[in-house]
Coordinates of C-alpha atoms in Angstrom, one line a residue:
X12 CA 0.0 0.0 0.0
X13 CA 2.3 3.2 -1.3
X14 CA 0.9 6.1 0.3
X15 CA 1.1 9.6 -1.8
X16 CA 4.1 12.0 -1.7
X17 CA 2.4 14.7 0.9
X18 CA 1.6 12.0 3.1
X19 CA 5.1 10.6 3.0
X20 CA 6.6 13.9 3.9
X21 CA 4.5 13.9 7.0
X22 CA 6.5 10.8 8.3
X23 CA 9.7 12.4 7.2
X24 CA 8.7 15.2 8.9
X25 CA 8.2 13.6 12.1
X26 CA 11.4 11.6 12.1
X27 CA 13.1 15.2 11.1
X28 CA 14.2 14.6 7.5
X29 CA 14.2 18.2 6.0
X30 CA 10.9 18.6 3.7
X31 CA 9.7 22.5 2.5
X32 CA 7.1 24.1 3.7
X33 CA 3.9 22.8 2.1
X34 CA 0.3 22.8 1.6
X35 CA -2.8 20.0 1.0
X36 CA -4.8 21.3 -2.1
X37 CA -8.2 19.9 -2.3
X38 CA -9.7 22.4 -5.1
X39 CA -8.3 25.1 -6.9
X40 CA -10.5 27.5 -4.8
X41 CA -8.0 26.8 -1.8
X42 CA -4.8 28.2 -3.7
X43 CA -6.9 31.6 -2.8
X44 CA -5.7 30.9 1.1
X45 CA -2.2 29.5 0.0
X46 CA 0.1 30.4 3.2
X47 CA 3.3 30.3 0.9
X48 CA 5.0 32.7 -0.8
X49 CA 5.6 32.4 -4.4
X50 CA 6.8 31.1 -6.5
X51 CA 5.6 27.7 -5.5
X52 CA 5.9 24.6 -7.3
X53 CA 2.1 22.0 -8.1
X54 CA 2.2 18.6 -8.0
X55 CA -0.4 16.2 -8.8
X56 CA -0.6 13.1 -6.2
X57 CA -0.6 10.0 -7.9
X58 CA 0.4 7.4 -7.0
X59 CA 2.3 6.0 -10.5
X60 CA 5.6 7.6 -11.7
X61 CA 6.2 9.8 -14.8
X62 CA 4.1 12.6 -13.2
X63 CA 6.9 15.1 -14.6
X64 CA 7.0 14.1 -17.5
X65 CA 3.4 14.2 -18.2
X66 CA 2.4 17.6 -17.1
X67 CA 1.6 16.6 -13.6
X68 CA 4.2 19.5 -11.9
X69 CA 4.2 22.7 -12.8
X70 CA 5.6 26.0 -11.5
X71 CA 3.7 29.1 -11.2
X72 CA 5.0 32.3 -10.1
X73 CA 1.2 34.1 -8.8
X74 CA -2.5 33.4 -7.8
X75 CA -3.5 33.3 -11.2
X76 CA -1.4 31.0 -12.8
X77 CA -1.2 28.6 -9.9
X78 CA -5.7 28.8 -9.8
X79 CA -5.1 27.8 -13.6
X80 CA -2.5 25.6 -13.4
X81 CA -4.4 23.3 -10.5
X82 CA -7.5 23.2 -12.6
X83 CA -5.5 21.7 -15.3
X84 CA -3.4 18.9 -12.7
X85 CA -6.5 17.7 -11.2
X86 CA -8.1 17.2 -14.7
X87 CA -4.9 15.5 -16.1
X88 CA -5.0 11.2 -15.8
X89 CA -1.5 10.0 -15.4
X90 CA -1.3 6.4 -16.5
X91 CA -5.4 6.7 -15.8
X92 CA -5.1 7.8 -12.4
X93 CA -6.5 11.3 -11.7
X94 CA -5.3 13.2 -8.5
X95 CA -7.7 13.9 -5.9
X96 CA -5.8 16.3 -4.2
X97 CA -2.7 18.6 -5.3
X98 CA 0.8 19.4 -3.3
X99 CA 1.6 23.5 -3.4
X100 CA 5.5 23.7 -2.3
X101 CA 8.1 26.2 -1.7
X102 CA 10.6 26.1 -4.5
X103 CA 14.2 25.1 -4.2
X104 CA 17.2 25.7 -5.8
X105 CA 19.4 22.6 -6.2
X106 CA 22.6 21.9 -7.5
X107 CA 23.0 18.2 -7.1
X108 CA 20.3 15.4 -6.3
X109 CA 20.6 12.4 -5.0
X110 CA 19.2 8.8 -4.7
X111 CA 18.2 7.0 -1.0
X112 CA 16.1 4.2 -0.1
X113 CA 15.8 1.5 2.4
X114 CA 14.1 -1.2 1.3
X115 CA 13.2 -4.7 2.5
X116 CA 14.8 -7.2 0.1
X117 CA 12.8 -10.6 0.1
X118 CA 15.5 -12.4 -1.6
X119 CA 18.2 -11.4 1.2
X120 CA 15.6 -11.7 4.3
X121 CA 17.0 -8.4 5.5
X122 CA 16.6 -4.4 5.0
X123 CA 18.8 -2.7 2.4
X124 CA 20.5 0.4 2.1
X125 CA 19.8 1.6 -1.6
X126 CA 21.8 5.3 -2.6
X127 CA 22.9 6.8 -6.3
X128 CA 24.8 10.2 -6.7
X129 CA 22.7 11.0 -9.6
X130 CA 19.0 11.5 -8.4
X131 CA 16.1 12.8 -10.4
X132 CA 13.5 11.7 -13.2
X133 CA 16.2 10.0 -15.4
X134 CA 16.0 6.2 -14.2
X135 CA 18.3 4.9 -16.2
X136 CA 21.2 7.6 -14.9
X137 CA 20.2 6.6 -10.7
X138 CA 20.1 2.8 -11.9
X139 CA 23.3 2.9 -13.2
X140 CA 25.0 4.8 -10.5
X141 CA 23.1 2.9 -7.7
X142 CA 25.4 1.0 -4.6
X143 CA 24.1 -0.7 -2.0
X144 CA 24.4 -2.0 1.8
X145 CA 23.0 -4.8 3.1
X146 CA 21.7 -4.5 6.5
X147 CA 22.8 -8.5 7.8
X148 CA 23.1 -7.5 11.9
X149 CA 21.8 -5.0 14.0
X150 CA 21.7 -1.5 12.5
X151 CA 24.3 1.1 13.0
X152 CA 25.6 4.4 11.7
X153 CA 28.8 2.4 10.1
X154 CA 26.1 1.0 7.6
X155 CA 24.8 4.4 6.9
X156 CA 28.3 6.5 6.4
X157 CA 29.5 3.2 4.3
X158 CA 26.2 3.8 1.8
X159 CA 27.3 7.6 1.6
X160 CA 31.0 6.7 0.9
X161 CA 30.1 4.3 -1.4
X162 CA 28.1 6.7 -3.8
X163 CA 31.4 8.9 -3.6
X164 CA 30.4 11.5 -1.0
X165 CA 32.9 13.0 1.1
X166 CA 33.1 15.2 4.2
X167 CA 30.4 17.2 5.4
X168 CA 28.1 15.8 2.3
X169 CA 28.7 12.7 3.8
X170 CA 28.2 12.8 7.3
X171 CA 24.7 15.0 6.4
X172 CA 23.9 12.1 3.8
X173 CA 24.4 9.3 6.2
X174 CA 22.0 11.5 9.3
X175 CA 19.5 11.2 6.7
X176 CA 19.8 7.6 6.2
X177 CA 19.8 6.6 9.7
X178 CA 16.7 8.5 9.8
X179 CA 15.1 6.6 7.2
X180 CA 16.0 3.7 8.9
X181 CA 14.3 4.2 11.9
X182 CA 11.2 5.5 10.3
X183 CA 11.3 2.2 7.6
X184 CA 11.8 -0.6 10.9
X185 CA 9.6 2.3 14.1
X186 CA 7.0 2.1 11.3
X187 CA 7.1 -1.3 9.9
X188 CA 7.4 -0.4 6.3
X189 CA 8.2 -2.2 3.1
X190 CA 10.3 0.9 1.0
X191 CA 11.0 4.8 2.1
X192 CA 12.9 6.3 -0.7
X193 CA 13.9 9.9 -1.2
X194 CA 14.1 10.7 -4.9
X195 CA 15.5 13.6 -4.8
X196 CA 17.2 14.4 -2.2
X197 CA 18.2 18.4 -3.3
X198 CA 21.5 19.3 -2.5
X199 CA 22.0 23.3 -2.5
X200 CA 24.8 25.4 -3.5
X201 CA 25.4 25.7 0.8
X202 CA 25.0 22.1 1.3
X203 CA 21.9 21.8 2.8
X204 CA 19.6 19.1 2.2
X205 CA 16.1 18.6 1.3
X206 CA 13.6 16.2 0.2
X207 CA 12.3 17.4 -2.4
X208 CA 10.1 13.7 -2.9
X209 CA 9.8 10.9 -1.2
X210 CA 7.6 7.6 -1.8
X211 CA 6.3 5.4 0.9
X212 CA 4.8 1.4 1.0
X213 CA 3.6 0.7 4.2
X214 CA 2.6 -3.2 5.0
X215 CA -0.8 -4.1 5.0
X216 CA -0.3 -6.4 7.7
X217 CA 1.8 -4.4 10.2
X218 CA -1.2 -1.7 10.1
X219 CA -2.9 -2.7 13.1
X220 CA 0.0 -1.9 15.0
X221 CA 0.0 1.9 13.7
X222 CA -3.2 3.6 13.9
X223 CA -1.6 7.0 12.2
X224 CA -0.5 5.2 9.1
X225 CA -4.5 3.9 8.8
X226 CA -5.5 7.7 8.9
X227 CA -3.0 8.6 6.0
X228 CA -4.5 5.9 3.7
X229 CA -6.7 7.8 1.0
X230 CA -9.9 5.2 1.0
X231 CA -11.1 6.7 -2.2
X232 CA -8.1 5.3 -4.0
X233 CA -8.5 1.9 -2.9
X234 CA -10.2 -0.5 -4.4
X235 CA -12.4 -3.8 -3.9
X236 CA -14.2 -5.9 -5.3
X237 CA -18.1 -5.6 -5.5
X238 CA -21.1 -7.6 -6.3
X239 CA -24.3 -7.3 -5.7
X240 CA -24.3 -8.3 -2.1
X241 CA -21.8 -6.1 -1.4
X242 CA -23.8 -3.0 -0.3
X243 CA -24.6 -2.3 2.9
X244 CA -27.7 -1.2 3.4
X245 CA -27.9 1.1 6.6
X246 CA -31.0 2.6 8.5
X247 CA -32.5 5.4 6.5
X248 CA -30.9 8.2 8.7
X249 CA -27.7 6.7 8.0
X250 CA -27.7 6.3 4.3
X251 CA -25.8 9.6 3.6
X252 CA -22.9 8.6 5.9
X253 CA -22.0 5.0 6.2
X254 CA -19.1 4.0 4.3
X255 CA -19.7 0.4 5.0
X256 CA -19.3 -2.2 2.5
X257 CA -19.6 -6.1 2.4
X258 CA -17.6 -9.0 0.5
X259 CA -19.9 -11.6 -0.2
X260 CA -18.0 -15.0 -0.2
X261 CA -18.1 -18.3 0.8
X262 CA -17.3 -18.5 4.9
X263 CA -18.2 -18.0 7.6
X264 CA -16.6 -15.1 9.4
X265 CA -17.9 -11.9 9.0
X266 CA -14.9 -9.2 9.9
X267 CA -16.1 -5.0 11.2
X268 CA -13.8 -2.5 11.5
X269 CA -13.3 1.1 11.2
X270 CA -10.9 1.4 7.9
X271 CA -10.1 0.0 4.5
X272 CA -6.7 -0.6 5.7
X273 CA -7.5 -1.9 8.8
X274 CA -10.1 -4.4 6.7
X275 CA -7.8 -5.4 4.0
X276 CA -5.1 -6.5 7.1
X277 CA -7.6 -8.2 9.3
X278 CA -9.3 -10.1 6.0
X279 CA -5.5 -11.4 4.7
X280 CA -4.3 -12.2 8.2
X281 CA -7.9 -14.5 8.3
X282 CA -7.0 -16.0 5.4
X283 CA -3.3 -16.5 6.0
X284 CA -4.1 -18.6 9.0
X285 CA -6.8 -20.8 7.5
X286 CA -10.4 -18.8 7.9
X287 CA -12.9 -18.1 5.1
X288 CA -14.0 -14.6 5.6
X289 CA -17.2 -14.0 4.1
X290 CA -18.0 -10.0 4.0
X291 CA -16.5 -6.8 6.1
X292 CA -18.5 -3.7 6.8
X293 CA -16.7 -0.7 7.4
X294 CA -18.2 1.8 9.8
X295 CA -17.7 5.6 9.7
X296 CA -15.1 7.0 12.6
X297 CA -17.3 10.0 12.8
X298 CA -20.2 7.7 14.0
X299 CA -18.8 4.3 14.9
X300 CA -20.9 3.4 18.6
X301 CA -24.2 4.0 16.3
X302 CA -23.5 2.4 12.9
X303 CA -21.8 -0.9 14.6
X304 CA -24.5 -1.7 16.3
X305 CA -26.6 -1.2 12.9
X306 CA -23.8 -3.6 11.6
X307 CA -23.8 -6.1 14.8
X308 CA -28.2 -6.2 13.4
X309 CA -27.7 -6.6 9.7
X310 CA -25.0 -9.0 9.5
X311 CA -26.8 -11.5 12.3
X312 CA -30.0 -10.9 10.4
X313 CA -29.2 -11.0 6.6
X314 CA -26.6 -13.8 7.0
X315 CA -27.1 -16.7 8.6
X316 CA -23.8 -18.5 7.6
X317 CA -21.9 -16.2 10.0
X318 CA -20.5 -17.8 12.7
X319 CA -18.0 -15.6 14.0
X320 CA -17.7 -11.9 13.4
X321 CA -14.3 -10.3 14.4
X322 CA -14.4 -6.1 15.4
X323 CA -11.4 -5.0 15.1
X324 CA -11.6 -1.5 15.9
X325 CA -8.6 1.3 16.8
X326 CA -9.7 4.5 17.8
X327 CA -9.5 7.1 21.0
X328 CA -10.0 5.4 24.3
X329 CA -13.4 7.9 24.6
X330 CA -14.7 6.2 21.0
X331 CA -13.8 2.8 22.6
X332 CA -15.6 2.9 25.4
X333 CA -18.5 3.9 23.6
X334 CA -17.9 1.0 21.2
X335 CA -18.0 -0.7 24.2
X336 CA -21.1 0.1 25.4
X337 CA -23.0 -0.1 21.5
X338 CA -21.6 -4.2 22.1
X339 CA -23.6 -4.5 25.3
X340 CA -26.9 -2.1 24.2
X341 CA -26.8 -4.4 21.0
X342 CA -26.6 -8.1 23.6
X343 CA -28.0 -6.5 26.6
X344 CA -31.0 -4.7 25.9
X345 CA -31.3 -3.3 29.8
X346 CA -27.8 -2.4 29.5
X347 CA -27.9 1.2 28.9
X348 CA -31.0 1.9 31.4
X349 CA -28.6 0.1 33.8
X350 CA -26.3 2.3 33.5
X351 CA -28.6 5.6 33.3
X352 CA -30.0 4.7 37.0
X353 CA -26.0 4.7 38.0
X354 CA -26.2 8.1 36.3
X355 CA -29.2 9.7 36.3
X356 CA -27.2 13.4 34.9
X357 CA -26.7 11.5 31.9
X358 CA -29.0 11.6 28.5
X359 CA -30.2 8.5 27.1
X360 CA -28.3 7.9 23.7
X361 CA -30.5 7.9 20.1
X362 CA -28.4 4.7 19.3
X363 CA -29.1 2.9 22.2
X364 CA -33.4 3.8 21.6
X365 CA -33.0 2.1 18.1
X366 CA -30.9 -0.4 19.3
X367 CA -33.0 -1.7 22.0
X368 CA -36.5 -1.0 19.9
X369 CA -35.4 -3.0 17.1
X370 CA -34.4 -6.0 19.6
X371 CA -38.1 -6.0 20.9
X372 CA -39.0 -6.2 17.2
X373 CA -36.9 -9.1 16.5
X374 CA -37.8 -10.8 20.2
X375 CA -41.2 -10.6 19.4
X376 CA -43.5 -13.6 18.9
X377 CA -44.1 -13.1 15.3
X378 CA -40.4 -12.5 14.9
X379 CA -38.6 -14.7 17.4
X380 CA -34.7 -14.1 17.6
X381 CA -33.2 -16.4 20.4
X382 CA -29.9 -15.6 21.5
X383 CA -28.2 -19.3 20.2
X384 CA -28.5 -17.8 17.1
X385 CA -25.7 -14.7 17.2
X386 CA -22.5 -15.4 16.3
X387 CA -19.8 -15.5 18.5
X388 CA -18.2 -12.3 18.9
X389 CA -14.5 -11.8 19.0
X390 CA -13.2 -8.0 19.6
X391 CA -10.4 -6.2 19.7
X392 CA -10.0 -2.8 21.0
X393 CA -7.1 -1.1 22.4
X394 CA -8.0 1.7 25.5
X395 CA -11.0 2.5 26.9
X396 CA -13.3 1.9 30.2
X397 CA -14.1 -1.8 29.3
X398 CA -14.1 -3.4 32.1
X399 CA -17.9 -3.3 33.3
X400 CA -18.7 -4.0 30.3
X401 CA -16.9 -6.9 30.2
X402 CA -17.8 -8.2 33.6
X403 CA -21.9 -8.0 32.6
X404 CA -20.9 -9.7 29.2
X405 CA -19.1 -12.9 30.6
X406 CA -22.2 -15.2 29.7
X407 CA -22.5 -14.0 26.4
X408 CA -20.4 -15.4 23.1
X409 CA -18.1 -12.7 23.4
X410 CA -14.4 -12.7 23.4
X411 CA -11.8 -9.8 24.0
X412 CA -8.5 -8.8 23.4
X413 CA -6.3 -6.0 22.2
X414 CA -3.9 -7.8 20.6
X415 CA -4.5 -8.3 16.7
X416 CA -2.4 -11.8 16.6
X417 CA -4.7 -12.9 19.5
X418 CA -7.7 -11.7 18.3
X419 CA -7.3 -13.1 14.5
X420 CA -6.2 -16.4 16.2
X421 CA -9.5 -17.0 18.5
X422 CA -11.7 -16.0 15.0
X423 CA -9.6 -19.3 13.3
X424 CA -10.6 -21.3 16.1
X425 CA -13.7 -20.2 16.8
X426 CA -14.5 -20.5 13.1
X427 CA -12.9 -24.1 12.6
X428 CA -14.6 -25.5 15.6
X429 CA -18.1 -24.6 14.1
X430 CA -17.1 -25.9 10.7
X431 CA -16.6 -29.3 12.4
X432 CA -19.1 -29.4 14.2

C-alpha cells in the first residue's frame, strides 16, 4: 500500500528529514488561502511515476497562474489515475540530487540500504550509479556512512547524507514499512539538504499496529471488489454517511472494523491462518458506537452463515468505550438503562433507543430471535473503560483482546470449531 508524496513527507517530517514548507490542495479554490510565498511549485498526487513528465508538476509564479494551473493537474489522468488532491511547495534551488532508499529485500531476508549520486526523473542515470548496503546484523551508523562513501560523497556531504539515512531507517523498521525512498534528495549550493520527494509502502499487515498510518490511507483510491451483495444497506438516517461495505463470499466469518486498511489486514491475516472470511463492513469514525451496532443487526439478520464476526476497531479510548457500550446495548437490551440509574445526569443515547427497539422487534413472537443464534463475537480494542462492560458480558459469546495476533487467532478457532461441528 504506497501512500502519496504529501503523506510521505508527514512521516519524514516527524522523524526530522528536512521537507519544505507545504500545503494539501483539495480544489483550486483553496490556492486563494495559499500560506506560501511564491513562486511555488504544483504537483499532482498520484500514485504512479512519470508525473513530470506528463504535465503533472508545474511552476507558477502568482495566484492566477497557480488557480489555472491546478485546474488543469487535477483534470490531467497520469497512467489513468486522476489526482484527488494537489501538493503547493516552496521552491528550491538545487545543484545536485541524490538517490536513498531503504528497502526490505525478500531475496536477502534483510533491509537494504539503496543510494545513487545521480537522483532525479532519469531512471536509467540513478540505476546505473546505484550501490548498496545490506543491513545483515543490527543497524548502525557504520552501515549508513558506508552507503554515503560508497556513492562517492565526502566530508560534510557525507556525514549530512548518512544523518538522513539513519533517519530513514528508523522510520522504515519504528513504522514497519516495506520501501522509504527519497528521490530527490536536493543538494544546494550551501549544502543543505532537502527532500524534495519521497515515496512510501507501508505493509498491509503491520497496520494494526499503527493507527496514524491507517488515517493517512486515501480510501477513495483503494479499491475492492463488488457484487451485488456487497452493499450495505444502513438505516434510513444513516444512508448519507456510512461507508460500509460487504464482500460476499463463501465462509463464515464476518470481519467490522473502522478502515479500509485496517479491513484489508484483518481479511489477509484470516486468510493467512486458514479462515474463510465472508464479508467486512466498514463503519464511519465520525459515528462508529451507532453504525456498529446497525452492523452487529444486519449481519446476524441477513446472514445466517456467519459464525463468527471479528471487530477490530482502533480509535481514541473515549470512542472505545462507547464501542463498548454499543456491544452490550446491541446483547444487553437493559444495558444502557442500567447504566442511566447509575447516572441519572446523563441523556439517554438515540443509538441505544434504536438499538434496543429493534431488539423488541426481532424478540417478538411473530419474529422470534433467540440468543443461540448470534455469532460469536471476538473483539479487539485497544484503550478505553471496558471493564464493566466486560464483567456484565461474561455469559455472552463474546471474546476480548487487544492484541491483533490474539484476536485473529481466536476467530480461526472459533471459526474451525463450528465448521466441524
Amino acid at each position: 500500500m504506497e501512500l502519496l508524496e504529501y503523506q510521505a513527507k508527514e512521516l519524514f517530517r516527524g522523524v526530522g528529514i528536512p521537507v519544505l514548507p507545504s500545503q494539501r490542495i483539495d480544489n483550486p479554490r483553496d490556492i486563494r488561502r495559499l500560506q506560501l510565498d511564491y513562486p511555488i511549485v504544483l504537483k499532482s498526487q498520484v500514485r504512479v511515476g512519470g508525473r513530470g513528465k506528463a504535465g503533472g508538476i508545474r511552476f507558477v509564479e502568482n495566484t492566477i497562474d497557480a488557480i489555472a494551473a491546478a485546474r488543469t493537474i487535477l483534470n490531467l489522468a497520469i497512467a489513468g489515475e486522476y489526482p484527488q488532491v494537489l501538493l503547493a511547495e516552496a521552491r528550491y534551488d538545487a545543484q545536485r540530487e541524490l538517490f536513498l532508499a531503504v528497502v526490505l529485500d525478500y531475496q536477502l531476508k534483510c533491509p537494504v540500504l539503496l543510494g545513487s549520486i545521480q537522483g532525479g526523473i532519469d531512471v536509467e542515470a540513478v540505476v546505473e550509479k546505484m550501490v548498496k548496503v545490506a543491513i545483515k546484523d543490527e543497524f548502525s551508523p557504520f552501515y549508513a556512512r558506508r552507503l554515503a562513501s560508497q556513492m562517492g560523497l565526502e566530508g560534510e556531504l557525507l556525514q549530512s547524507v548518512s544523518e538522513i539515512v539513519q533517519k530513514m531507517y528508523d522510520l522504515f523498521i519504528f513504522k514497519d514499512l516495506d520501501l522509504v525512498e527519497i528521490n530527490p534528495l536536493g543538494v544546494s549550493k550551501d549544502s543543505e539538504l532537502m527532500a524534495l520527494d519521497g515515496k512510501i509502502t507501508v505493509n498491509e499487515y503491520a497496520l494494526g499496529r499503527h493507527p496514524d498510518l491507517i488515517s493517512l490511507v486515501d480510501l477513495p483510491q483503494i479499491s475492492v471488489p463488488v457484487s451485488e451483495k456487497m452493499l450495505f444497506q444502513p438505516a434510513e438516517f444513516l444512508s448519507s454517511s456510512l461507508e460500509s461495505k460487504l464482500i460476499n463470499q463463501a465462509g463464515n466469518v464476518g470481519i467490522i472494523t473502522n478502515s479500509i486498511g485496517l479491513a484489508l489486514a484483518s481479511w489477509d491475516l484470516l486468510c493467512q491462518d486458514g479462515a474463510i472470511p465472508n464479508c467486512c463492513a466498514i463503519v464511519n469514525d465520525s459515528e462508529i458506537p451507532t453504525q456498529l451496532e446497525l452492523a452487529l443487526e444486519q449481519l446476524s439478520e441477513e446472514l445466517d452463515e456467519l459464525e463468527v464476526v471479528l471487530i477490530n476497531i482502533l480509535t481514541d479510548s473515549e470512542t472505545t468505550t462507547q464501542i463498548g457500550e454499543a456491544i452490550a446495548n446491541y446483547l444487553l437490551p437493559d444495558f444502557h438503562q442500567n447504566r442511566l440509574s447509575r447516572s441519572e445526569d446523563r441523556l439517554e443515547r438515540p443509538t441505544a433507543l434504536i438499538s434496543r427497539s429493534r431488539r423488541e422487534i426481532r424478540q417478538s413472537p411473530s419474529k422470534p430471535q433467540p440468543e443461540t443464534q448470534l455469532p460469536q463475537l471476538v473483539i479487539r480494542l485497544v484503550g478505553g473503560e471496558l471493564d464493566l462492560i466486560r464483567e456484565r458480558l461474561t455469559a455472552m459469546p463474546v471474546h476480548w483482546t487487544d492484541s491483533l495476533e490474539e484476536a485473529v487467532s481466536l476467530t480461526v478457532s472459533l471459526a474451525n470449531t463450528e465448521i466441524t461441528d
